[in-house]
Coordinates of C-alpha atoms and ligand atoms in Angstrom, one line a residue:
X1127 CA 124.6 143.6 366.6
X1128 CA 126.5 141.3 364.0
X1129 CA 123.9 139.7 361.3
X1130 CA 124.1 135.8 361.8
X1131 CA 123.9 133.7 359.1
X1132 CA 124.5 129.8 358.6
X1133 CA 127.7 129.2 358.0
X1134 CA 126.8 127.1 354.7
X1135 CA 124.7 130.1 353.7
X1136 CA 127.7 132.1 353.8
X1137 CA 129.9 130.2 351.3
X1138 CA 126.3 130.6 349.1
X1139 CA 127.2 134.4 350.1
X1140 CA 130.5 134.3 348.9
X1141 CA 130.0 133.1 345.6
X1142 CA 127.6 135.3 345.0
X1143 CA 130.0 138.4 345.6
X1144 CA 132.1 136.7 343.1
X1145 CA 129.2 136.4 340.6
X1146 CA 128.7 140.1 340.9
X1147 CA 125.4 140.4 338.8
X1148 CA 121.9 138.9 338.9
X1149 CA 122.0 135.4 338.1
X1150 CA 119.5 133.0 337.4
X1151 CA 118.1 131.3 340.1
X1152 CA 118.4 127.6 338.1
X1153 CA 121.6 127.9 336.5
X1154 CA 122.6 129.2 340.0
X1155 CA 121.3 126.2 341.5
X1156 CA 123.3 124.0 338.7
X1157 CA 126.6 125.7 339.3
X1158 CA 126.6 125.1 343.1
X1159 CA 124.9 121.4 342.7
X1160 CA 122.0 122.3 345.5
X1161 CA 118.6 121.4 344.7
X1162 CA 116.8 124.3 343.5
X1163 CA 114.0 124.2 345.5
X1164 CA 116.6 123.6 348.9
X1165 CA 118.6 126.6 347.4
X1166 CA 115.4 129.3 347.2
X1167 CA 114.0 128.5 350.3
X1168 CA 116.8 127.8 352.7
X1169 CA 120.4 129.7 351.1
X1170 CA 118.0 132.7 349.5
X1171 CA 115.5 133.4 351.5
X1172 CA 117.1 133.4 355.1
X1173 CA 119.7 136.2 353.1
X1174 CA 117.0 138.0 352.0
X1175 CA 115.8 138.0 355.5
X1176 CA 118.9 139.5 356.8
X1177 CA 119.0 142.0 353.6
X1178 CA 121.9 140.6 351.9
X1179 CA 120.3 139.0 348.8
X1180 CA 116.8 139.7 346.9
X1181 CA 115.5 138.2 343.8
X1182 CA 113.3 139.7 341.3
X1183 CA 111.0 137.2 339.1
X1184 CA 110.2 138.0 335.5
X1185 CA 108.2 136.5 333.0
X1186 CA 110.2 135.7 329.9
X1187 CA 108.8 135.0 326.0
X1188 CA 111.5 131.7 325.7
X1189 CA 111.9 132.1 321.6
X1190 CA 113.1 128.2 320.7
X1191 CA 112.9 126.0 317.3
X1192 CA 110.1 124.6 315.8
X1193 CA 110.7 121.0 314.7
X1194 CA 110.6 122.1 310.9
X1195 CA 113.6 124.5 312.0
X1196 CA 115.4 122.2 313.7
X1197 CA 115.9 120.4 310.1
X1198 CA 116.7 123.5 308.7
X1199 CA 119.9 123.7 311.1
X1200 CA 122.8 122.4 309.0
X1201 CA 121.3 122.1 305.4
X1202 CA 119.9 125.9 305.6
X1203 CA 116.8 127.5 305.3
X1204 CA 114.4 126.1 302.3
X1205 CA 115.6 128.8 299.6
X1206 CA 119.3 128.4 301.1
X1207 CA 118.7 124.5 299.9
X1208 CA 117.1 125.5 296.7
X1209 CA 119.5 128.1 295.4
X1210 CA 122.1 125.5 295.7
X1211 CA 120.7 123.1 294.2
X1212 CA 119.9 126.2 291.4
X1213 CA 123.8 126.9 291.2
X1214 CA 124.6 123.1 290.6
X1215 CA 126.6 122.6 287.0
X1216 CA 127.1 126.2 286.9
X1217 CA 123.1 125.9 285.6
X1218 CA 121.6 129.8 285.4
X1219 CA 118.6 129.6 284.6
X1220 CA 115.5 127.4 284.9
X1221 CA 112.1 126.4 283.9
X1222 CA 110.0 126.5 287.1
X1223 CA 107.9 123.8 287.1
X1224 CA 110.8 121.6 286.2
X1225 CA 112.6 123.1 288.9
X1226 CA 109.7 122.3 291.1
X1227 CA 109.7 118.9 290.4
X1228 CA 113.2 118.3 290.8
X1229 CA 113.6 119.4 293.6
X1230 CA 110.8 117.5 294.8
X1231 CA 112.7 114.4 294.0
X1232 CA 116.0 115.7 295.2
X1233 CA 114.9 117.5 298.4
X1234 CA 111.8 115.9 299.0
X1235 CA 110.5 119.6 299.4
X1236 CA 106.4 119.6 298.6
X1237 CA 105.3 122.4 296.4
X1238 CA 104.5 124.5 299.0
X1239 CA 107.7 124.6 300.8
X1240 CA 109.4 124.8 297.0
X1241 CA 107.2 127.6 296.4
X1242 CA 108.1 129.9 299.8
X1243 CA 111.4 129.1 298.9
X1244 CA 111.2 130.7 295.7
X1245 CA 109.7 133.8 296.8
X1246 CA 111.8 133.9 299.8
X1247 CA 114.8 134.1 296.6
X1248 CA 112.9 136.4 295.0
X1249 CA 112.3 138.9 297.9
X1250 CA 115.9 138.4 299.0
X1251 CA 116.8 139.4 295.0
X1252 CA 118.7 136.1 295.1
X1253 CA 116.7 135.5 291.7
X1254 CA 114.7 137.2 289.0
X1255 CA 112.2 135.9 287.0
X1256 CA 110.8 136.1 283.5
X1257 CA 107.3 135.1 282.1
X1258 CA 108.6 136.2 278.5
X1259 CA 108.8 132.9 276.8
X1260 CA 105.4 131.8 277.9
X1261 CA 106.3 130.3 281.1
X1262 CA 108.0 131.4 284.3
X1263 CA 111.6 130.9 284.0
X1264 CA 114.1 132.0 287.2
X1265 CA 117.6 133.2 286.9
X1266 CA 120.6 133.1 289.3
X1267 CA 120.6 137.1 289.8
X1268 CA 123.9 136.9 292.7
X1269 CA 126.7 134.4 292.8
X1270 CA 127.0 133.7 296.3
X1271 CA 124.1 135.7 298.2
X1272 CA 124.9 136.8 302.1
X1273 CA 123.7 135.7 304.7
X1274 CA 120.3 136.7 305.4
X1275 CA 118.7 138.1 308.6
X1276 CA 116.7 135.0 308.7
X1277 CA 119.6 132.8 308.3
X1278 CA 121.4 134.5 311.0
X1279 CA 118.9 133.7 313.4
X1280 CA 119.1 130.4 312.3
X1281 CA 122.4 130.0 312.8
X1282 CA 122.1 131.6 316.3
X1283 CA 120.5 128.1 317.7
X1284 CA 123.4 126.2 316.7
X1285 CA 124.9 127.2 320.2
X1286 CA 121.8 127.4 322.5
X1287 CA 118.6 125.9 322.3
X1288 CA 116.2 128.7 323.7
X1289 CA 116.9 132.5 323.5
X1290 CA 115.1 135.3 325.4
X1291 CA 114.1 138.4 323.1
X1292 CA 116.9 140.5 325.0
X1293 CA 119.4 138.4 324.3
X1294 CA 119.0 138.5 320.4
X1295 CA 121.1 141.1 319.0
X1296 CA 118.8 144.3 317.8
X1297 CA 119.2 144.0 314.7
X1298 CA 118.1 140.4 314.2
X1299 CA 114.8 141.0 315.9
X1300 CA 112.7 142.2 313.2
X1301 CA 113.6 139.1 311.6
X1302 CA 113.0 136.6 314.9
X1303 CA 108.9 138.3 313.8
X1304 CA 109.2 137.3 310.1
X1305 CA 110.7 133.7 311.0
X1306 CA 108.0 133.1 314.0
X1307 CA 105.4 134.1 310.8
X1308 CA 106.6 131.4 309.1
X1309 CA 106.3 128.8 312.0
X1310 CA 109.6 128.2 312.3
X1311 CA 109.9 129.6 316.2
X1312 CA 107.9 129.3 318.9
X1313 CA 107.3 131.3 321.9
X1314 CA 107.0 130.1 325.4
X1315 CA 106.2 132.1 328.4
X1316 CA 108.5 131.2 331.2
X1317 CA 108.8 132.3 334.6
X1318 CA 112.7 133.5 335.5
X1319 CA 113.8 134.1 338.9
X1320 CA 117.2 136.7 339.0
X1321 CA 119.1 136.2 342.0
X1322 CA 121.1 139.1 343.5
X1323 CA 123.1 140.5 346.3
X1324 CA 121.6 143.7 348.3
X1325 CA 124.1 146.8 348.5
X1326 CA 125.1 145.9 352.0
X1327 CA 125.2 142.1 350.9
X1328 CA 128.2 142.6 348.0
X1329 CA 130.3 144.5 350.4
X1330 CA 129.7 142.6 353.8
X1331 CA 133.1 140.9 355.1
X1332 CA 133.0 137.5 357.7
X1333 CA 134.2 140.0 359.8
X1334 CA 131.1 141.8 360.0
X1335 CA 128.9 138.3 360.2
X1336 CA 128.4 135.8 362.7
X1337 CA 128.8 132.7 361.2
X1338 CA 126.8 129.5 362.9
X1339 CA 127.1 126.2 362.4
X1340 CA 123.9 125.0 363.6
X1341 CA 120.5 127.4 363.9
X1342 CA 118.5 126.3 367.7
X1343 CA 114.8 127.4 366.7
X1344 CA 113.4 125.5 369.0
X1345 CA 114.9 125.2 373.4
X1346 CA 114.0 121.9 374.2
X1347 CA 113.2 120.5 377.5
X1348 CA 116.5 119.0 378.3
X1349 CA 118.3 122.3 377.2
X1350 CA 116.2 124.4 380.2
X1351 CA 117.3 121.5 382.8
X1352 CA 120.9 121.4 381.9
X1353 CA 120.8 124.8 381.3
X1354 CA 122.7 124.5 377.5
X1355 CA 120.6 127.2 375.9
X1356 CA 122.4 129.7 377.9
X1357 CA 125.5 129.1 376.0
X1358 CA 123.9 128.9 372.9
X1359 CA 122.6 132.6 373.0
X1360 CA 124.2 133.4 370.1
X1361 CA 123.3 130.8 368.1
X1362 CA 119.5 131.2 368.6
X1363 CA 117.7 132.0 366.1
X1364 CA 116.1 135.8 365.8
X1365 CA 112.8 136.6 365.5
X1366 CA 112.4 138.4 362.2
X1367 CA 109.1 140.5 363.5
X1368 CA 109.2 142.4 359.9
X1369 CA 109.0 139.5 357.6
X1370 CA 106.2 138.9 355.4
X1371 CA 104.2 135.4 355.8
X1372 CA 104.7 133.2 353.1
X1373 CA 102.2 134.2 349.8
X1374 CA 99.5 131.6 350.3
X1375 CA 99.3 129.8 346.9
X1376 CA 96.1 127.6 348.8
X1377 CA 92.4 127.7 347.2
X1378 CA 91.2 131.2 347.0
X1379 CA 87.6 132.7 345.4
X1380 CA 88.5 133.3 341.6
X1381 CA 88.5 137.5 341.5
X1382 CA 85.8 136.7 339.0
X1383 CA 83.6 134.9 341.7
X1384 CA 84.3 137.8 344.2
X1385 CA 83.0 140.3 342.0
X1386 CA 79.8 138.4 341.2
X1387 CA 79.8 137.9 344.5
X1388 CA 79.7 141.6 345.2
X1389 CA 77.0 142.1 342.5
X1390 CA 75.3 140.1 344.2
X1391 CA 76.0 141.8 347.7
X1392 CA 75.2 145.3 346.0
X1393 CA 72.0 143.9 344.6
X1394 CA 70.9 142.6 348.0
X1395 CA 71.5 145.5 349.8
X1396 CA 69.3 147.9 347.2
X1397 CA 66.6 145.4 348.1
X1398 CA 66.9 142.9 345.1
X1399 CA 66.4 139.3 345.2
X1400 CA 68.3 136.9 343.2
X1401 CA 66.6 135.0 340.9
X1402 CA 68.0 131.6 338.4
X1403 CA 66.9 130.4 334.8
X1404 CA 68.0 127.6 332.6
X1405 CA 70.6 128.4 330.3
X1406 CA 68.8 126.1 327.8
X1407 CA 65.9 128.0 326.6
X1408 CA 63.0 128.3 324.6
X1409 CA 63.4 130.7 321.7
X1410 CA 59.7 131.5 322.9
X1411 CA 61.8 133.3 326.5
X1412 CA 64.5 134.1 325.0
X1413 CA 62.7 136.1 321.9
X1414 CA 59.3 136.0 321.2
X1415 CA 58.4 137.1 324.8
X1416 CA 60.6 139.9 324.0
X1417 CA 58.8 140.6 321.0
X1418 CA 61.5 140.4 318.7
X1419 CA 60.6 139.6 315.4
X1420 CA 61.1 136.0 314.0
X1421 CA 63.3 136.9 311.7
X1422 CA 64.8 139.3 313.8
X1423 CA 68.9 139.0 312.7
X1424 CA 69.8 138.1 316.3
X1425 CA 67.9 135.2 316.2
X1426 CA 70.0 134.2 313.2
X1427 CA 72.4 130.9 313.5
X1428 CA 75.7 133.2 313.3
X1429 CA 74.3 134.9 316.9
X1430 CA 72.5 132.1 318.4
X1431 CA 73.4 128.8 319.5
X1432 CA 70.5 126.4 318.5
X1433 CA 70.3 122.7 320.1
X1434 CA 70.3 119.8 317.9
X1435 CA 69.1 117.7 321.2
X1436 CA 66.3 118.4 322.0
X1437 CA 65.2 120.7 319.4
X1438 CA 62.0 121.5 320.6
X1439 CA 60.5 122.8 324.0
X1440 CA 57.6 123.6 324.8
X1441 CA 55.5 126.4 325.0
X1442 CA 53.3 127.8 328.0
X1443 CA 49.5 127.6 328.1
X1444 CA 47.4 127.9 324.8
X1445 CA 45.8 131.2 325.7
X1446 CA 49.3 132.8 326.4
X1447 CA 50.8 131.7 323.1
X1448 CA 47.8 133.3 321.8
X1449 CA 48.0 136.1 323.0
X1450 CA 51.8 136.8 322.2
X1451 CA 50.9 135.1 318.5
X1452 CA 48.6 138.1 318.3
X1453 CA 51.1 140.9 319.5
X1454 CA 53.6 139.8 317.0
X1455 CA 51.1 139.6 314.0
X1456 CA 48.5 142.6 315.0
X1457 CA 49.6 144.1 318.1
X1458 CA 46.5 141.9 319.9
X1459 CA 45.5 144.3 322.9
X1460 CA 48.4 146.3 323.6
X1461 CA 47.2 149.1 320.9
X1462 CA 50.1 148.3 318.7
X1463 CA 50.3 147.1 315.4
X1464 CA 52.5 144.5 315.6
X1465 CA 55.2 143.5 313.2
X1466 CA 52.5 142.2 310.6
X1467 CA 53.9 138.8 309.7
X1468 CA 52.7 135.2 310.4
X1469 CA 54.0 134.0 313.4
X1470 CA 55.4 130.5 313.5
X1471 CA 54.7 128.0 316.8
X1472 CA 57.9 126.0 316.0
X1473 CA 60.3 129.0 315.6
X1474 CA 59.3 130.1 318.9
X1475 CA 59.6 126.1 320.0
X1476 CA 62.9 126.0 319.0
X1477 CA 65.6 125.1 321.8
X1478 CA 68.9 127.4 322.0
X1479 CA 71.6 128.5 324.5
X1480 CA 70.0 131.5 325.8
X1481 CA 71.3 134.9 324.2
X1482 CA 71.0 136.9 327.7
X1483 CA 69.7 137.1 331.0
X1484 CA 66.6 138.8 330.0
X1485 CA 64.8 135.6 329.1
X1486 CA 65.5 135.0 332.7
X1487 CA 63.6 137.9 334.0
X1488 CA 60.9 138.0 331.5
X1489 CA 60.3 134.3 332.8
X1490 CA 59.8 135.3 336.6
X1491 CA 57.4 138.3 334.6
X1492 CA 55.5 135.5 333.6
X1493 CA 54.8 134.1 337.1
X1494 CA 53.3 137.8 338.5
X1495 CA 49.9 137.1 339.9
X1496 CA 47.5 139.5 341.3
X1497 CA 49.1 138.7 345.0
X1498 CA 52.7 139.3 344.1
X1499 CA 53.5 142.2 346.0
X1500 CA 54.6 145.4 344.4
X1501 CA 57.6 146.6 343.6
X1502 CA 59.2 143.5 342.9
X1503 CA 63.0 144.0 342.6
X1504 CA 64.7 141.3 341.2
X1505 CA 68.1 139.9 339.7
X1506 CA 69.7 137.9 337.8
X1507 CA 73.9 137.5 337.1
X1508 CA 74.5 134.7 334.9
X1509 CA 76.1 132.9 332.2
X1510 CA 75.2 133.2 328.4
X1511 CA 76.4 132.3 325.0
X1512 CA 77.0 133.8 321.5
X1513 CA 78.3 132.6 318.4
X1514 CA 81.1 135.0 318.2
X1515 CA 84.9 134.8 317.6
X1516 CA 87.0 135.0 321.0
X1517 CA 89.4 138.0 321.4
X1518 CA 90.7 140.5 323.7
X1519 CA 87.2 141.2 324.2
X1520 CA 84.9 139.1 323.5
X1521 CA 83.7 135.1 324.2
X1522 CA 81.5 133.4 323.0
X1523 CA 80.5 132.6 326.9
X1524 CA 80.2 135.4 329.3
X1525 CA 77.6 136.7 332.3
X1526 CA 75.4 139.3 332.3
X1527 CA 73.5 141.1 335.2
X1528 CA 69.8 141.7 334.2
X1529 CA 67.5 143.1 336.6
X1530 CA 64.0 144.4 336.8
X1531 CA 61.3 146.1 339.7
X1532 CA 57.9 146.3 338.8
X1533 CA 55.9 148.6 340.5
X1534 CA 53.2 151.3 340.1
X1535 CA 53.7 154.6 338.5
X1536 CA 58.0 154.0 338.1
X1537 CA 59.3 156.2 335.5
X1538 CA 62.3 156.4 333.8
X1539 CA 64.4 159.0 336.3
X1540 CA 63.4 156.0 338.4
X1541 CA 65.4 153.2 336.0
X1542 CA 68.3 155.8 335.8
X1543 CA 68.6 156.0 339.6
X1544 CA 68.4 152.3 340.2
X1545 CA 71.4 152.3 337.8
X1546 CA 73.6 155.0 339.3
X1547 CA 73.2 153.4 342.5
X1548 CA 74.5 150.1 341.1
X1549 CA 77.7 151.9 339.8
X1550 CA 77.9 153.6 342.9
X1551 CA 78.0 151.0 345.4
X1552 CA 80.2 148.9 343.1
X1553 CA 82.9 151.6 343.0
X1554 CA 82.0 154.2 339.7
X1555 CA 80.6 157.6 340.4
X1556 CA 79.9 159.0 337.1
X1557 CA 77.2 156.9 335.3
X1558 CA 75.2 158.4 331.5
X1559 CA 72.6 157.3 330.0
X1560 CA 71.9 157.9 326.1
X1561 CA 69.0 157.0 324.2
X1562 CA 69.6 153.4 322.9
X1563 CA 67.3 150.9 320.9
X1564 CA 65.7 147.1 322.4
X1565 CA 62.5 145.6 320.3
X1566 CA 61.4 145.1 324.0
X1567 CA 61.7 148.4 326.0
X1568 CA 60.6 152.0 325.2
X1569 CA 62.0 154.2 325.9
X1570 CA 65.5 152.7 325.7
X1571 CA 68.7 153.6 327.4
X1572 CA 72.3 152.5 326.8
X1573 CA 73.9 152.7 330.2
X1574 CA 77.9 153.7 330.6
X1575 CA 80.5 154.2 333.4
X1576 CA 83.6 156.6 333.3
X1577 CA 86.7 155.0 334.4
X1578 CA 89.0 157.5 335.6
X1579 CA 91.8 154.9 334.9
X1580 CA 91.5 155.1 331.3
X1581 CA 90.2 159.0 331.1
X1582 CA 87.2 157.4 328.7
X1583 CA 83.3 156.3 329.1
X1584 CA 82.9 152.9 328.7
X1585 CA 79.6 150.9 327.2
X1586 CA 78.3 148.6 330.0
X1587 CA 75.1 147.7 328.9
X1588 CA 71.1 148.2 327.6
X1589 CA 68.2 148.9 329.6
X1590 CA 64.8 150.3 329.3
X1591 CA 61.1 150.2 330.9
X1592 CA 59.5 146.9 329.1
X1593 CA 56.8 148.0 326.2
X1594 CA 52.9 147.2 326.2
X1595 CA 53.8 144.1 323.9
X1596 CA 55.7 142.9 326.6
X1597 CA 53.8 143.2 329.8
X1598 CA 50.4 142.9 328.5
X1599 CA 50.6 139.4 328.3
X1600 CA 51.1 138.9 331.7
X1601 CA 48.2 140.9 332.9
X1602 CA 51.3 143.7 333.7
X1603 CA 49.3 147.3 332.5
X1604 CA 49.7 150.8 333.5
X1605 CA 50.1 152.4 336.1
X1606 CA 52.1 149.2 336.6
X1607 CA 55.2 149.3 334.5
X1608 CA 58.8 147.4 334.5
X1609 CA 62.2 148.6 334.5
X1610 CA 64.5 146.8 333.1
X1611 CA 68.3 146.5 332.1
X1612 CA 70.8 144.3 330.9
X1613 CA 74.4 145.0 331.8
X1614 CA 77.9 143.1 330.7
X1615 CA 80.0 141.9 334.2
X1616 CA 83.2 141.3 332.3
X1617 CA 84.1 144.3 331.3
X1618 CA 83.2 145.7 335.2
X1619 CA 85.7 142.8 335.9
X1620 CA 88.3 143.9 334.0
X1621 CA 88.1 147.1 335.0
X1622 CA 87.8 146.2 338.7
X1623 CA 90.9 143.4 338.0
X1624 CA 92.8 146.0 336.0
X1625 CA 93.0 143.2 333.1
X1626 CA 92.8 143.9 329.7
X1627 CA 91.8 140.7 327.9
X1628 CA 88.7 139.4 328.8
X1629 CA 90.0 135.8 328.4
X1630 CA 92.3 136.1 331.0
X1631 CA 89.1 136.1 333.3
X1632 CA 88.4 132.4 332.1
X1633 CA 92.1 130.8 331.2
X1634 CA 93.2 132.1 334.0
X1635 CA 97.1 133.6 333.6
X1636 CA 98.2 131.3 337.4
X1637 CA 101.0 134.0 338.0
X1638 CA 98.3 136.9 338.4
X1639 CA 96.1 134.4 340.2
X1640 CA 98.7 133.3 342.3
X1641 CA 99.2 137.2 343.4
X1642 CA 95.6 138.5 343.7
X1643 CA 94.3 138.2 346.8
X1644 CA 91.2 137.2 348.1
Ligands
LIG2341 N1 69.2 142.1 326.7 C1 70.0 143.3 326.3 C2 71.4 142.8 325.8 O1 71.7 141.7 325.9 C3 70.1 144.3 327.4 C4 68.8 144.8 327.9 C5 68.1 144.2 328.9 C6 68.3 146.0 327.3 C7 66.9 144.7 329.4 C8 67.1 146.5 327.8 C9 66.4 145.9 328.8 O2 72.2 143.6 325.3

């Protein structure tokens, strides 16, 4: 059967066998004066239906002129301006700082821009210099220098205003680097649709096509009583049964919501319930609970995000801060000896962004009674902050998952097999454990997955069974004893997401959104 095709979709057709090679789908849409949009999803897609055209997107770096550049176009480059205005009067030499100021006045150049110029002339060997006499004089050390890589560049946006990477010659892109270093490009990430014929699409003849002038998709009433459609067989429009629905660009879950949600769903199904703290904290949950030491280096203002408003919380009952006063400064009742220092009731008061999800968990710690019933297994996946500088992998806000079960008589083969488990169900089989270090837990355990992906172990977290010091307070004493662990969810995510910059979890590239699914 002949492939039908619109007749105004052929003439589309027909230029594009005279085009030959991919061609942009805009400038595409410019040469034949149809709407873009009316081009893509009418002309190009019903030919890609029938196989006779494709298109391939790809994500361009669009390398155009900063508006400093953009000056720079006909006078030159700052040291071009500079050397000329050096070779004036057949002059060969110079005093600097004379120099400086007159080209301030001439080129209105500030110092700074003088100064890259000059070393710019001295790196290109355009000029020497001397500090013999006592001061730094230049000389003219090439009559009438070449034009440098830079400068070529340069020159290249005299004819177009944006340039891919591929479509700088090779040789000028070491230099496209050095001139983007010295602000005088910028990049732009832009989204290029090529446009192409199929095999079968560059050789296909009218001959082989049948050509209609108008597409029936729909047999209307009056076209069963006169009994029209049956002389419009041919021009009825197939059923493609192979093509692909549309890519739904609608509201989805963010991937990193569904893998919190499947935390959660793990969680739930090992028995765990969910629990929520505020993420503005007490330094009394969020440390001294912990027992970590006052001047502890976490606690520090480089780590920890303190509030200016409100300052100060407040602290639980009198008898409790007692009693964690006294683990600090003696070890109180726990048969430790405690840090030995003097603890302070206004450190601990102090408000803050809390550091991790432990302060969460140690605060549902502090509500076990005498009734709760044992084990209690719960969790807690949630936000918190850290004064750190953001890169590929860190932020300064991200989640973790902490957990802990309380029960009788646990041991630490029981914390390890809680934490397999975890990996397990979320997807990684081989889970170590290796002796770690946490003021609050003893013994300690730092907790990684293998990712068969990479071939390497990767760090996903802390955990440990909670010391005397920090059960005791809460009436928490053997055989009864707490698990605990503290475990990153970003970097799961990125290894679930197969990203590998843990900000694109939270500025969200919209071309890789667009394409996960839900
Ligand atoms: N809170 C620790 C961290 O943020 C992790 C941890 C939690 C370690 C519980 C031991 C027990 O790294």
């Amino acid at each position: 059967m002949k492939i039908s095709i619109k007749t105004e979709h052929f003439a589309i057709l027909q230029k594009l066998q005279k085009i030959r090679k991919p061609i942009e789908a805009r400038s595409l849409s410019e040469k034949l004066k149809i709407p873009y949009e009316k081009l893509m999803s009418g002309a190009i897609f019903s030919l890609e239906q029938v196989g006779l055209a494709k298109f391939q997107e790809e994500e361009l770096e669009l390398i155009t002129l900063t508006k400093e550049a953009k000056s720079y176009l006909n006078l030159g480059l700052p040291e071009r301006q500079i050397f000329n205005m050096l070779g004036k009067n057949d002059r060969k030499e110079v005093k600097l700082l004379d120099f400086a100021k007159e080209i301030e006045e001439k080129l209105n150049f500030q110092k700074r821009l003088f100064f890259v110029g000059i070393s710019k002339m001295k790196k290109n060997r355009w000029i020497l210099s001397s500090k013999s006499m006592g001061y730094e004089q230049i000389f003219i050390n090439k009559e009438s220098p070449e034009k440098t890589e830079e400068e070529q560049v340069l020159d290249l946006f005299k004819d177009k205003i944006s340039y891919s990477l591929s479509e700088i010659p090779k040789k000028l892109r070491e230099a496209i680097n050095s001139i983007y270093n010295r602000k005088l490009v910028k990049k732009n990430k832009r989204i290029l649709r090529l446009v192409e014929l199929t095999p079968k699409g560059k050789i296909i003849t009218k001959e082989e096509l049948q050509l209609i002038d108008e597409e029936i998709n729909l047999i209307s009433s009056e076209m069963l009583k006169d009994g029209s459609w049956k002389k419009n067989l041919s021009n009825l429009k197939n059923y493609e049964v192979n093509a692909l629905g549309p890519n739904i660009t609608a509201g989805k879950y963010h991937p990193l919501t569904i893998i919190i949600n499947e935390v959660r769903e793990v969680f739930h199904s090992m028995g765990f319930e969910e629990i929520k703290g505020p993420i503005v904290e007490e330094a009394f949950y969020n440390f001294d609970c912990l027992f970590q030491p006052q001047d502890h280096p976490a606690r520090e203002m480089q780590d920890t995000f303190y509030l200016k408003n409100p300052a100060e919380g407040k602290l639980p009952k009198k008898k409790i801060v007692e009693v964690i006063k006294n683990t600090h400064e003696n070890g109180g009742t726990t048969g430790s000896t405690g840090w030995g220092y003097k603890w302070s009731e206004e450190i601990a008061k102090k408000m803050l962004l809390r550091t991790h999800t432990t302060a969460t968990t140690i605060r549902r710690l502090s509500h076990i009674t005498k009734k709760t019933k044992l084990p209690m297994k719960v969790f807690c996946v949630d936000r918190v902050f850290r004064n750190e500088s953001e890169d590929r992998t860190h932020l300064a806000q991200f989640m973790q998952i902490d957990g802990i079960v309380i029960g009788e008589n646990l041991t630490l083969s029981d914390l390890i097999g809680q934490l397999v488990e975890f990996y397990k169900r979320m997807g990684f089989d081989k889970v170590v454990t290796r002796p770690g270090f946490f003021p609050y837990t003893e013994p300690s355990m730092e907790v990684s997955v293998y990712s068969k992906k990479l071939g390497a172990w990767l760090e996903m977290g802390g955990s440990g069974m909670f010391r005397p010091e920090v059960t005791y307070a809460w009436g928490v004493k053997d055989p009864v004893r707490v698990l605990a662990w503290g475990l990153g969810l970003e970097r799961l995510a990125m290894l679930k997401l197969k990203r590998n910059d843990i900000r694109d979890l939270y500025q969200s590239p919209i071309k890789w959104l667009r394409e996960v699914s839900y």
